[in-house]
Amino acid sequence: MKLTPQNMNRIRKLVDAMYRDRIVMHTFWTIVLTCAVIVTGVMITHLVSARYAVLPMEPTVPIAFGCAIEPFGFTPRWGAMKSDAELARNFCEISPTEFIQPPLYDIDTLQFPLADLNDEGVSADVQDMITSKLFYSTRHFGLYNLDSGEYVANTHPGIDFKMPKGTPVSAIAGGRVNRVMREDGGLGNAVIVEHILPRTQERIFSVYGHLDMILVQEGLIVKPGHIIGIVGDSGDARGSHLHLQIDRDRGLLRHQPYVPARDTPLEETAKWTVHPMEFIEQY
Ligand SMILES: [Zn+2]
């Protein structure tokens, strides 16, 4: 199923069902873990002298890259919302008619001062520009303000998409889930997908941070558009959003998201991380 405004009713039902499933799964995993502890105890008693070899997770089937797509096929019309309460709604509380196709990533629009737009009133164009600025809320190596450009600070190697809590997140291309992370700080609940680029065979990683729920396991092969998780605000996040980052291979079996040191020059950071929107456009 495609993540488009036309499919909104089906997507909402799916998300509702997933939140219900979470409660069932909590109970299920408690039982499974209890059984696992008992079984492990029995195994250790019986097989204490046996030798174990841990098999590395290597791909057994070729990973098709497909073509790169955006992580969302829609955005709420943020610019049309008036109150903080409206802006703070979760995915299922927003009416399907309030969603539109994602705006183009246009850096001139993104840098247009928000204060000037707020002064201009409520024309459809102004609402669209505000939607765009909020949707792409933090730019590639941008500052944490809605008027920031790109490559002005080395603290943010990726793009933040402001999206309501509970929104499904798509894999941006075909690949294999390299790592699932659950951290208290940083990117919180995060999924890392490994991609092999067509033609060059370069190994690239897409990183999806601050998820509310992770819906894939390490090793899973995904196609472009596979729903890998649900938007949240886990880790160091102010408000629910998706942090999307595209990293180059630093030779690690389990990829660690690239975080430049405070004094790393911006030219240096470009070696290890790629502009997500340019990447999606190129591939
Ligand atoms: Zn971010």
PDB file of C-alpha atoms and ligand atoms in Angstrom:
ATOM      1  CA  MET A   1       0.000   0.000   0.000  1.00  0.00           C
ATOM      2  CA  LYS A   2       1.340   3.418  -0.995  1.00  0.00           C
ATOM      3  CA  LEU A   3       1.544   6.233   1.588  1.00  0.00           C
ATOM      4  CA  THR A   4      -0.553   8.784  -0.294  1.00  0.00           C
ATOM      5  CA  PRO A   5      -3.326  11.155   0.783  1.00  0.00           C
ATOM      6  CA  GLN A   6      -5.780   8.971  -1.188  1.00  0.00           C
ATOM      7  CA  ASN A   7      -4.991   5.950   0.989  1.00  0.00           C
ATOM      8  CA  MET A   8      -5.343   7.877   4.255  1.00  0.00           C
ATOM      9  CA  ASN A   9      -8.340   5.922   5.637  1.00  0.00           C
ATOM     10  CA  ARG A  10      -6.627   2.560   5.153  1.00  0.00           C
ATOM     11  CA  ILE A  11      -3.361   3.868   6.616  1.00  0.00           C
ATOM     12  CA  ARG A  12      -5.190   5.199   9.703  1.00  0.00           C
ATOM     13  CA  LYS A  13      -6.892   1.826  10.298  1.00  0.00           C
ATOM     14  CA  LEU A  14      -3.506   0.126  10.011  1.00  0.00           C
ATOM     15  CA  VAL A  15      -1.933   2.443  12.597  1.00  0.00           C
ATOM     16  CA  ASP A  16      -4.904   2.004  14.967  1.00  0.00           C
ATOM     17  CA  ALA A  17      -4.487  -1.752  14.714  1.00  0.00           C
ATOM     18  CA  MET A  18      -0.747  -1.491  15.373  1.00  0.00           C
ATOM     19  CA  TYR A  19      -1.282   0.437  18.632  1.00  0.00           C
ATOM     20  CA  ARG A  20      -3.821  -2.208  19.717  1.00  0.00           C
ATOM     21  CA  ASP A  21      -1.354  -4.949  18.764  1.00  0.00           C
ATOM     22  CA  ARG A  22       1.297  -3.320  20.955  1.00  0.00           C
ATOM     23  CA  ILE A  23      -0.693  -4.102  24.120  1.00  0.00           C
ATOM     24  CA  VAL A  24      -1.188  -7.711  23.000  1.00  0.00           C
ATOM     25  CA  MET A  25       2.498  -7.971  22.091  1.00  0.00           C
ATOM     26  CA  HIS A  26       3.594  -6.726  25.561  1.00  0.00           C
ATOM     27  CA  THR A  27       1.719  -9.617  27.183  1.00  0.00           C
ATOM     28  CA  PHE A  28       2.984 -12.040  24.545  1.00  0.00           C
ATOM     29  CA  TRP A  29       6.646 -11.068  25.023  1.00  0.00           C
ATOM     30  CA  THR A  30       6.386 -11.309  28.818  1.00  0.00           C
ATOM     31  CA  ILE A  31       5.274 -14.929  28.413  1.00  0.00           C
ATOM     32  CA  VAL A  32       7.908 -15.605  25.726  1.00  0.00           C
ATOM     33  CA  LEU A  33      10.699 -14.135  27.874  1.00  0.00           C
ATOM     34  CA  THR A  34       9.684 -16.206  30.891  1.00  0.00           C
ATOM     35  CA  CYS A  35       9.737 -19.363  28.733  1.00  0.00           C
ATOM     36  CA  ALA A  36      13.084 -18.323  27.225  1.00  0.00           C
ATOM     37  CA  VAL A  37      14.670 -17.995  30.688  1.00  0.00           C
ATOM     38  CA  ILE A  38      13.498 -21.510  31.626  1.00  0.00           C
ATOM     39  CA  VAL A  39      14.640 -23.026  28.306  1.00  0.00           C
ATOM     40  CA  THR A  40      18.044 -21.289  28.538  1.00  0.00           C
ATOM     41  CA  GLY A  41      18.548 -22.699  32.033  1.00  0.00           C
ATOM     42  CA  VAL A  42      17.779 -26.211  30.821  1.00  0.00           C
ATOM     43  CA  MET A  43      20.084 -25.800  27.795  1.00  0.00           C
ATOM     44  CA  ILE A  44      23.010 -24.597  29.905  1.00  0.00           C
ATOM     45  CA  THR A  45      22.652 -27.632  32.178  1.00  0.00           C
ATOM     46  CA  HIS A  46      22.628 -30.053  29.234  1.00  0.00           C
ATOM     47  CA  LEU A  47      25.079 -28.429  26.836  1.00  0.00           C
ATOM     48  CA  VAL A  48      27.617 -26.868  29.164  1.00  0.00           C
ATOM     49  CA  SER A  49      30.528 -28.548  27.398  1.00  0.00           C
ATOM     50  CA  ALA A  50      29.335 -27.900  23.849  1.00  0.00           C
ATOM     51  CA  ARG A  51      31.058 -25.322  21.663  1.00  0.00           C
ATOM     52  CA  TYR A  52      29.068 -22.631  19.960  1.00  0.00           C
ATOM     53  CA  ALA A  53      29.842 -20.617  16.871  1.00  0.00           C
ATOM     54  CA  VAL A  54      27.941 -17.407  16.191  1.00  0.00           C
ATOM     55  CA  LEU A  55      27.151 -17.182  12.495  1.00  0.00           C
ATOM     56  CA  PRO A  56      27.586 -13.697  11.017  1.00  0.00           C
ATOM     57  CA  MET A  57      24.462 -12.248   9.406  1.00  0.00           C
ATOM     58  CA  GLU A  58      25.487 -12.139   5.755  1.00  0.00           C
ATOM     59  CA  PRO A  59      23.000 -11.541   2.966  1.00  0.00           C
ATOM     60  CA  THR A  60      21.778 -14.774   1.426  1.00  0.00           C
ATOM     61  CA  VAL A  61      19.828 -13.067  -1.342  1.00  0.00           C
ATOM     62  CA  PRO A  62      20.878 -10.045  -3.393  1.00  0.00           C
ATOM     63  CA  ILE A  63      19.453  -6.787  -2.050  1.00  0.00           C
ATOM     64  CA  ALA A  64      17.472  -4.875  -4.670  1.00  0.00           C
ATOM     65  CA  PHE A  65      17.837  -1.097  -4.273  1.00  0.00           C
ATOM     66  CA  GLY A  66      14.845  -0.184  -6.468  1.00  0.00           C
ATOM     67  CA  CYS A  67      14.469   3.579  -6.678  1.00  0.00           C
ATOM     68  CA  ALA A  68      14.707   6.025  -3.794  1.00  0.00           C
ATOM     69  CA  ILE A  69      11.507   7.622  -2.447  1.00  0.00           C
ATOM     70  CA  GLU A  70      10.699  10.043   0.387  1.00  0.00           C
ATOM     71  CA  PRO A  71       9.925   8.553   3.824  1.00  0.00           C
ATOM     72  CA  PHE A  72       6.399  10.069   3.707  1.00  0.00           C
ATOM     73  CA  GLY A  73       3.956  10.289   0.823  1.00  0.00           C
ATOM     74  CA  PHE A  74       1.976  13.070   2.566  1.00  0.00           C
ATOM     75  CA  THR A  75       2.164  15.772   5.198  1.00  0.00           C
ATOM     76  CA  PRO A  76      -0.486  17.493   7.314  1.00  0.00           C
ATOM     77  CA  ARG A  77      -1.205  21.036   6.096  1.00  0.00           C
ATOM     78  CA  TRP A  78       0.703  22.441   9.073  1.00  0.00           C
ATOM     79  CA  GLY A  79       0.302  26.010   7.758  1.00  0.00           C
ATOM     80  CA  ALA A  80      -3.511  25.792   7.978  1.00  0.00           C
ATOM     81  CA  MET A  81      -3.500  24.847  11.685  1.00  0.00           C
ATOM     82  CA  LYS A  82      -4.108  27.720  14.071  1.00  0.00           C
ATOM     83  CA  SER A  83      -3.802  26.562  17.662  1.00  0.00           C
ATOM     84  CA  ASP A  84      -1.068  24.677  19.526  1.00  0.00           C
ATOM     85  CA  ALA A  85      -3.677  22.023  20.310  1.00  0.00           C
ATOM     86  CA  GLU A  86      -4.314  21.469  16.579  1.00  0.00           C
ATOM     87  CA  LEU A  87      -0.579  21.246  15.885  1.00  0.00           C
ATOM     88  CA  ALA A  88      -0.048  18.779  18.738  1.00  0.00           C
ATOM     89  CA  ARG A  89      -2.575  16.177  17.485  1.00  0.00           C
ATOM     90  CA  ASN A  90      -1.336  12.661  16.748  1.00  0.00           C
ATOM     91  CA  PHE A  91      -1.694  10.993  13.341  1.00  0.00           C
ATOM     92  CA  CYS A  92      -5.091   9.357  13.973  1.00  0.00           C
ATOM     93  CA  GLU A  93      -6.587  12.566  15.399  1.00  0.00           C
ATOM     94  CA  ILE A  94      -5.943  14.494  12.167  1.00  0.00           C
ATOM     95  CA  SER A  95      -8.673  14.214   9.536  1.00  0.00           C
ATOM     96  CA  PRO A  96      -7.659  12.539   6.221  1.00  0.00           C
ATOM     97  CA  THR A  97      -8.744  15.731   4.406  1.00  0.00           C
ATOM     98  CA  GLU A  98      -6.040  17.725   6.220  1.00  0.00           C
ATOM     99  CA  PHE A  99      -3.205  15.824   4.478  1.00  0.00           C
ATOM    100  CA  ILE A 100      -1.552  16.899   1.222  1.00  0.00           C
ATOM    101  CA  GLN A 101       1.355  15.688  -0.942  1.00  0.00           C
ATOM    102  CA  PRO A 102       4.737  16.626   0.562  1.00  0.00           C
ATOM    103  CA  PRO A 103       6.023  19.987  -0.736  1.00  0.00           C
ATOM    104  CA  LEU A 104       9.207  20.177  -2.794  1.00  0.00           C
ATOM    105  CA  TYR A 105      12.397  20.722  -0.816  1.00  0.00           C
ATOM    106  CA  ASP A 106      13.162  24.297  -1.849  1.00  0.00           C
ATOM    107  CA  ILE A 107      15.855  25.984   0.233  1.00  0.00           C
ATOM    108  CA  ASP A 108      14.699  29.543  -0.685  1.00  0.00           C
ATOM    109  CA  THR A 109      11.199  28.825   0.655  1.00  0.00           C
ATOM    110  CA  LEU A 110      12.663  27.132   3.739  1.00  0.00           C
ATOM    111  CA  GLN A 111      14.819  30.193   4.537  1.00  0.00           C
ATOM    112  CA  PHE A 112      12.013  32.737   4.041  1.00  0.00           C
ATOM    113  CA  PRO A 113      11.586  34.397   7.483  1.00  0.00           C
ATOM    114  CA  LEU A 114       8.691  32.827   9.390  1.00  0.00           C
ATOM    115  CA  ALA A 115       7.969  36.143  11.145  1.00  0.00           C
ATOM    116  CA  ASP A 116       7.287  37.805   7.741  1.00  0.00           C
ATOM    117  CA  LEU A 117       4.942  34.960   6.748  1.00  0.00           C
ATOM    118  CA  ASN A 118       3.035  35.222  10.025  1.00  0.00           C
ATOM    119  CA  ASP A 119       2.547  38.948   9.336  1.00  0.00           C
ATOM    120  CA  GLU A 120       1.223  38.337   5.828  1.00  0.00           C
ATOM    121  CA  GLY A 121      -2.077  36.729   6.806  1.00  0.00           C
ATOM    122  CA  VAL A 122      -3.665  33.478   5.744  1.00  0.00           C
ATOM    123  CA  SER A 123      -3.515  33.119   1.940  1.00  0.00           C
ATOM    124  CA  ALA A 124      -3.142  29.566   0.575  1.00  0.00           C
ATOM    125  CA  ASP A 125       0.395  30.368  -0.657  1.00  0.00           C
ATOM    126  CA  VAL A 126       1.510  31.539   2.764  1.00  0.00           C
ATOM    127  CA  GLN A 127      -0.024  28.425   4.356  1.00  0.00           C
ATOM    128  CA  ASP A 128       1.877  26.236   1.858  1.00  0.00           C
ATOM    129  CA  MET A 129       5.167  27.981   2.658  1.00  0.00           C
ATOM    130  CA  ILE A 130       4.605  27.539   6.408  1.00  0.00           C
ATOM    131  CA  THR A 131       3.728  23.852   5.811  1.00  0.00           C
ATOM    132  CA  SER A 132       6.974  23.443   3.888  1.00  0.00           C
ATOM    133  CA  LYS A 133       9.077  25.137   6.585  1.00  0.00           C
ATOM    134  CA  LEU A 134       7.558  22.958   9.316  1.00  0.00           C
ATOM    135  CA  PHE A 135       7.653  19.695   7.313  1.00  0.00           C
ATOM    136  CA  TYR A 136      11.422  20.093   6.612  1.00  0.00           C
ATOM    137  CA  SER A 137      11.889  21.525  10.095  1.00  0.00           C
ATOM    138  CA  THR A 138      15.680  21.093  10.458  1.00  0.00           C
ATOM    139  CA  ARG A 139      17.834  21.262   7.327  1.00  0.00           C
ATOM    140  CA  HIS A 140      20.970  19.318   6.432  1.00  0.00           C
ATOM    141  CA  PHE A 141      23.689  20.707   8.751  1.00  0.00           C
ATOM    142  CA  GLY A 142      21.240  23.472   9.677  1.00  0.00           C
ATOM    143  CA  LEU A 143      20.625  25.252  12.954  1.00  0.00           C
ATOM    144  CA  TYR A 144      17.628  24.362  15.116  1.00  0.00           C
ATOM    145  CA  ASN A 145      15.446  27.205  13.881  1.00  0.00           C
ATOM    146  CA  LEU A 146      12.817  27.265  11.147  1.00  0.00           C
ATOM    147  CA  ASP A 147      14.612  29.920   9.065  1.00  0.00           C
ATOM    148  CA  SER A 148      17.988  28.173   8.956  1.00  0.00           C
ATOM    149  CA  GLY A 149      19.788  27.312   5.722  1.00  0.00           C
ATOM    150  CA  GLU A 150      21.992  24.272   5.061  1.00  0.00           C
ATOM    151  CA  TYR A 151      25.666  23.670   5.931  1.00  0.00           C
ATOM    152  CA  VAL A 152      25.776  26.374   8.594  1.00  0.00           C
ATOM    153  CA  ALA A 153      26.647  24.161  11.594  1.00  0.00           C
ATOM    154  CA  ASN A 154      28.050  20.651  11.844  1.00  0.00           C
ATOM    155  CA  THR A 155      25.663  19.499  14.548  1.00  0.00           C
ATOM    156  CA  HIS A 156      22.849  18.086  12.400  1.00  0.00           C
ATOM    157  CA  PRO A 157      23.902  15.549   9.742  1.00  0.00           C
ATOM    158  CA  GLY A 158      20.459  14.918   8.280  1.00  0.00           C
ATOM    159  CA  ILE A 159      16.962  16.336   7.854  1.00  0.00           C
ATOM    160  CA  ASP A 160      14.136  16.488  10.404  1.00  0.00           C
ATOM    161  CA  PHE A 161      10.590  16.021   9.152  1.00  0.00           C
ATOM    162  CA  LYS A 162       7.943  17.362  11.526  1.00  0.00           C
ATOM    163  CA  MET A 163       5.227  14.697  11.456  1.00  0.00           C
ATOM    164  CA  PRO A 164       2.494  13.758  13.948  1.00  0.00           C
ATOM    165  CA  LYS A 165       3.181  11.000  16.432  1.00  0.00           C
ATOM    166  CA  GLY A 166       1.823   7.712  15.043  1.00  0.00           C
ATOM    167  CA  THR A 167       2.626   8.336  11.355  1.00  0.00           C
ATOM    168  CA  PRO A 168       4.027   5.303   9.471  1.00  0.00           C
ATOM    169  CA  VAL A 169       7.597   5.751   8.136  1.00  0.00           C
ATOM    170  CA  SER A 170       8.691   4.199   4.803  1.00  0.00           C
ATOM    171  CA  ALA A 171      12.136   2.847   3.947  1.00  0.00           C
ATOM    172  CA  ILE A 172      13.531   5.236   1.322  1.00  0.00           C
ATOM    173  CA  ALA A 173      14.974   2.425  -0.829  1.00  0.00           C
ATOM    174  CA  GLY A 174      15.414  -1.342  -0.953  1.00  0.00           C
ATOM    175  CA  GLY A 175      17.971  -2.850   1.400  1.00  0.00           C
ATOM    176  CA  ARG A 176      18.488  -4.843   4.534  1.00  0.00           C
ATOM    177  CA  VAL A 177      17.901  -3.787   8.145  1.00  0.00           C
ATOM    178  CA  ASN A 178      21.447  -3.496   9.469  1.00  0.00           C
ATOM    179  CA  ARG A 179      20.628  -2.402  12.978  1.00  0.00           C
ATOM    180  CA  VAL A 180      17.763  -1.638  15.334  1.00  0.00           C
ATOM    181  CA  MET A 181      18.720   0.717  18.186  1.00  0.00           C
ATOM    182  CA  ARG A 182      16.856   1.521  21.388  1.00  0.00           C
ATOM    183  CA  GLU A 183      18.643   4.309  23.257  1.00  0.00           C
ATOM    184  CA  ASP A 184      17.477   6.604  26.046  1.00  0.00           C
ATOM    185  CA  GLY A 185      19.110   9.688  24.502  1.00  0.00           C
ATOM    186  CA  GLY A 186      20.404  10.478  21.019  1.00  0.00           C
ATOM    187  CA  LEU A 187      18.253   9.050  18.236  1.00  0.00           C
ATOM    188  CA  GLY A 188      16.144   7.032  20.711  1.00  0.00           C
ATOM    189  CA  ASN A 189      14.400   4.183  18.877  1.00  0.00           C
ATOM    190  CA  ALA A 190      16.116   4.062  15.502  1.00  0.00           C
ATOM    191  CA  VAL A 191      16.307   1.795  12.456  1.00  0.00           C
ATOM    192  CA  ILE A 192      19.325   1.619  10.137  1.00  0.00           C
ATOM    193  CA  VAL A 193      18.872   0.149   6.653  1.00  0.00           C
ATOM    194  CA  GLU A 194      21.871  -0.913   4.569  1.00  0.00           C
ATOM    195  CA  HIS A 195      21.657  -0.219   0.825  1.00  0.00           C
ATOM    196  CA  ILE A 196      23.942  -1.322  -2.009  1.00  0.00           C
ATOM    197  CA  LEU A 197      23.879   1.361  -4.701  1.00  0.00           C
ATOM    198  CA  PRO A 198      23.153   0.214  -8.242  1.00  0.00           C
ATOM    199  CA  ARG A 199      26.156   0.445 -10.608  1.00  0.00           C
ATOM    200  CA  THR A 200      28.836   1.492  -8.062  1.00  0.00           C
ATOM    201  CA  GLN A 201      27.895  -1.182  -5.472  1.00  0.00           C
ATOM    202  CA  GLU A 202      28.739   1.377  -2.760  1.00  0.00           C
ATOM    203  CA  ARG A 203      27.405   0.475   0.707  1.00  0.00           C
ATOM    204  CA  ILE A 204      25.170   3.290   2.094  1.00  0.00           C
ATOM    205  CA  PHE A 205      23.036   3.477   5.241  1.00  0.00           C
ATOM    206  CA  SER A 206      19.721   5.256   5.822  1.00  0.00           C
ATOM    207  CA  VAL A 207      19.056   6.114   9.470  1.00  0.00           C
ATOM    208  CA  TYR A 208      15.535   6.751  10.841  1.00  0.00           C
ATOM    209  CA  GLY A 209      15.570   8.279  14.358  1.00  0.00           C
ATOM    210  CA  HIS A 210      13.211   9.195  17.244  1.00  0.00           C
ATOM    211  CA  LEU A 211      10.643   6.477  16.353  1.00  0.00           C
ATOM    212  CA  ASP A 212       7.740   5.662  18.662  1.00  0.00           C
ATOM    213  CA  MET A 213       7.655   2.045  17.445  1.00  0.00           C
ATOM    214  CA  ILE A 214      10.095  -0.081  15.470  1.00  0.00           C
ATOM    215  CA  LEU A 215       8.345  -2.517  13.119  1.00  0.00           C
ATOM    216  CA  VAL A 216      11.306  -4.446  11.640  1.00  0.00           C
ATOM    217  CA  GLN A 217      14.045  -6.755  12.878  1.00  0.00           C
ATOM    218  CA  GLU A 218      17.751  -6.787  12.067  1.00  0.00           C
ATOM    219  CA  GLY A 219      18.441  -8.794   8.908  1.00  0.00           C
ATOM    220  CA  LEU A 220      15.043  -8.145   7.293  1.00  0.00           C
ATOM    221  CA  ILE A 221      15.113  -7.393   3.561  1.00  0.00           C
ATOM    222  CA  VAL A 222      12.986  -4.338   2.749  1.00  0.00           C
ATOM    223  CA  LYS A 223      11.693  -2.823  -0.478  1.00  0.00           C
ATOM    224  CA  PRO A 224      11.283   0.938  -1.082  1.00  0.00           C
ATOM    225  CA  GLY A 225       8.171   1.974   0.880  1.00  0.00           C
ATOM    226  CA  HIS A 226       8.333  -0.853   3.446  1.00  0.00           C
ATOM    227  CA  ILE A 227       6.961   0.566   6.724  1.00  0.00           C
ATOM    228  CA  ILE A 228       9.895   0.297   9.126  1.00  0.00           C
ATOM    229  CA  GLY A 229       8.450   2.199  12.104  1.00  0.00           C
ATOM    230  CA  ILE A 230       6.124   4.833  13.489  1.00  0.00           C
ATOM    231  CA  VAL A 231       6.995   8.503  14.108  1.00  0.00           C
ATOM    232  CA  GLY A 232       7.617   9.462  17.733  1.00  0.00           C
ATOM    233  CA  ASP A 233       9.785  11.629  19.969  1.00  0.00           C
ATOM    234  CA  SER A 234      12.079   9.030  21.558  1.00  0.00           C
ATOM    235  CA  GLY A 235      15.652  10.027  22.486  1.00  0.00           C
ATOM    236  CA  ASP A 236      16.688  13.683  22.399  1.00  0.00           C
ATOM    237  CA  ALA A 237      13.703  15.099  20.502  1.00  0.00           C
ATOM    238  CA  ARG A 238      11.627  18.213  20.988  1.00  0.00           C
ATOM    239  CA  GLY A 239       8.222  17.239  19.612  1.00  0.00           C
ATOM    240  CA  SER A 240       7.562  14.251  17.384  1.00  0.00           C
ATOM    241  CA  HIS A 241       9.534  14.142  14.135  1.00  0.00           C
ATOM    242  CA  LEU A 242      11.602  11.849  11.954  1.00  0.00           C
ATOM    243  CA  HIS A 243      15.359  12.342  11.777  1.00  0.00           C
ATOM    244  CA  LEU A 244      16.524  11.003   8.395  1.00  0.00           C
ATOM    245  CA  GLN A 245      20.243  10.650   7.825  1.00  0.00           C
ATOM    246  CA  ILE A 246      22.169   9.035   4.960  1.00  0.00           C
ATOM    247  CA  ASP A 247      25.634   7.777   5.913  1.00  0.00           C
ATOM    248  CA  ARG A 248      28.526   6.381   3.913  1.00  0.00           C
ATOM    249  CA  ASP A 249      30.208   3.139   4.957  1.00  0.00           C
ATOM    250  CA  ARG A 250      32.791   3.506   7.732  1.00  0.00           C
ATOM    251  CA  GLY A 251      33.559  -0.229   7.623  1.00  0.00           C
ATOM    252  CA  LEU A 252      31.513  -1.282  10.637  1.00  0.00           C
ATOM    253  CA  LEU A 253      29.563  -4.563  10.555  1.00  0.00           C
ATOM    254  CA  ARG A 254      26.814  -2.885  12.625  1.00  0.00           C
ATOM    255  CA  HIS A 255      26.626   0.717  11.443  1.00  0.00           C
ATOM    256  CA  GLN A 256      26.903   3.517  14.018  1.00  0.00           C
ATOM    257  CA  PRO A 257      25.172   6.759  12.889  1.00  0.00           C
ATOM    258  CA  TYR A 258      27.746   9.395  11.969  1.00  0.00           C
ATOM    259  CA  VAL A 259      28.030  12.217  14.506  1.00  0.00           C
ATOM    260  CA  PRO A 260      30.718  14.803  13.650  1.00  0.00           C
ATOM    261  CA  ALA A 261      32.895  16.080  16.475  1.00  0.00           C
ATOM    262  CA  ARG A 262      32.213  19.696  17.463  1.00  0.00           C
ATOM    263  CA  ASP A 263      35.353  20.971  15.708  1.00  0.00           C
ATOM    264  CA  THR A 264      35.072  18.843  12.536  1.00  0.00           C
ATOM    265  CA  PRO A 265      35.147  21.161   9.497  1.00  0.00           C
ATOM    266  CA  LEU A 266      32.016  20.953   7.318  1.00  0.00           C
ATOM    267  CA  GLU A 267      34.055  19.808   4.273  1.00  0.00           C
ATOM    268  CA  GLU A 268      35.212  16.806   6.311  1.00  0.00           C
ATOM    269  CA  THR A 269      31.671  15.822   7.359  1.00  0.00           C
ATOM    270  CA  ALA A 270      30.617  15.547   3.699  1.00  0.00           C
ATOM    271  CA  LYS A 271      32.873  12.487   3.435  1.00  0.00           C
ATOM    272  CA  TRP A 272      30.689  10.435   5.740  1.00  0.00           C
ATOM    273  CA  THR A 273      27.180  11.701   5.268  1.00  0.00           C
ATOM    274  CA  VAL A 274      25.026  12.644   2.281  1.00  0.00           C
ATOM    275  CA  HIS A 275      22.267  15.255   1.850  1.00  0.00           C
ATOM    276  CA  PRO A 276      19.086  13.105   2.173  1.00  0.00           C
ATOM    277  CA  MET A 277      16.990  15.042  -0.361  1.00  0.00           C
ATOM    278  CA  GLU A 278      19.806  15.149  -2.928  1.00  0.00           C
ATOM    279  CA  PHE A 279      20.299  11.418  -2.401  1.00  0.00           C
ATOM    280  CA  ILE A 280      16.593  10.668  -2.973  1.00  0.00           C
ATOM    281  CA  GLU A 281      16.544  12.863  -6.069  1.00  0.00           C
ATOM    282  CA  GLN A 282      19.711  11.308  -7.511  1.00  0.00           C
ATOM    283  CA  TYR A 283      18.623   7.686  -7.037  1.00  0.00           C
TER     284      TYR A 283
HETATM  285 ZN    ZN B   1      17.399  15.476  13.541  1.00  0.00          ZN
END
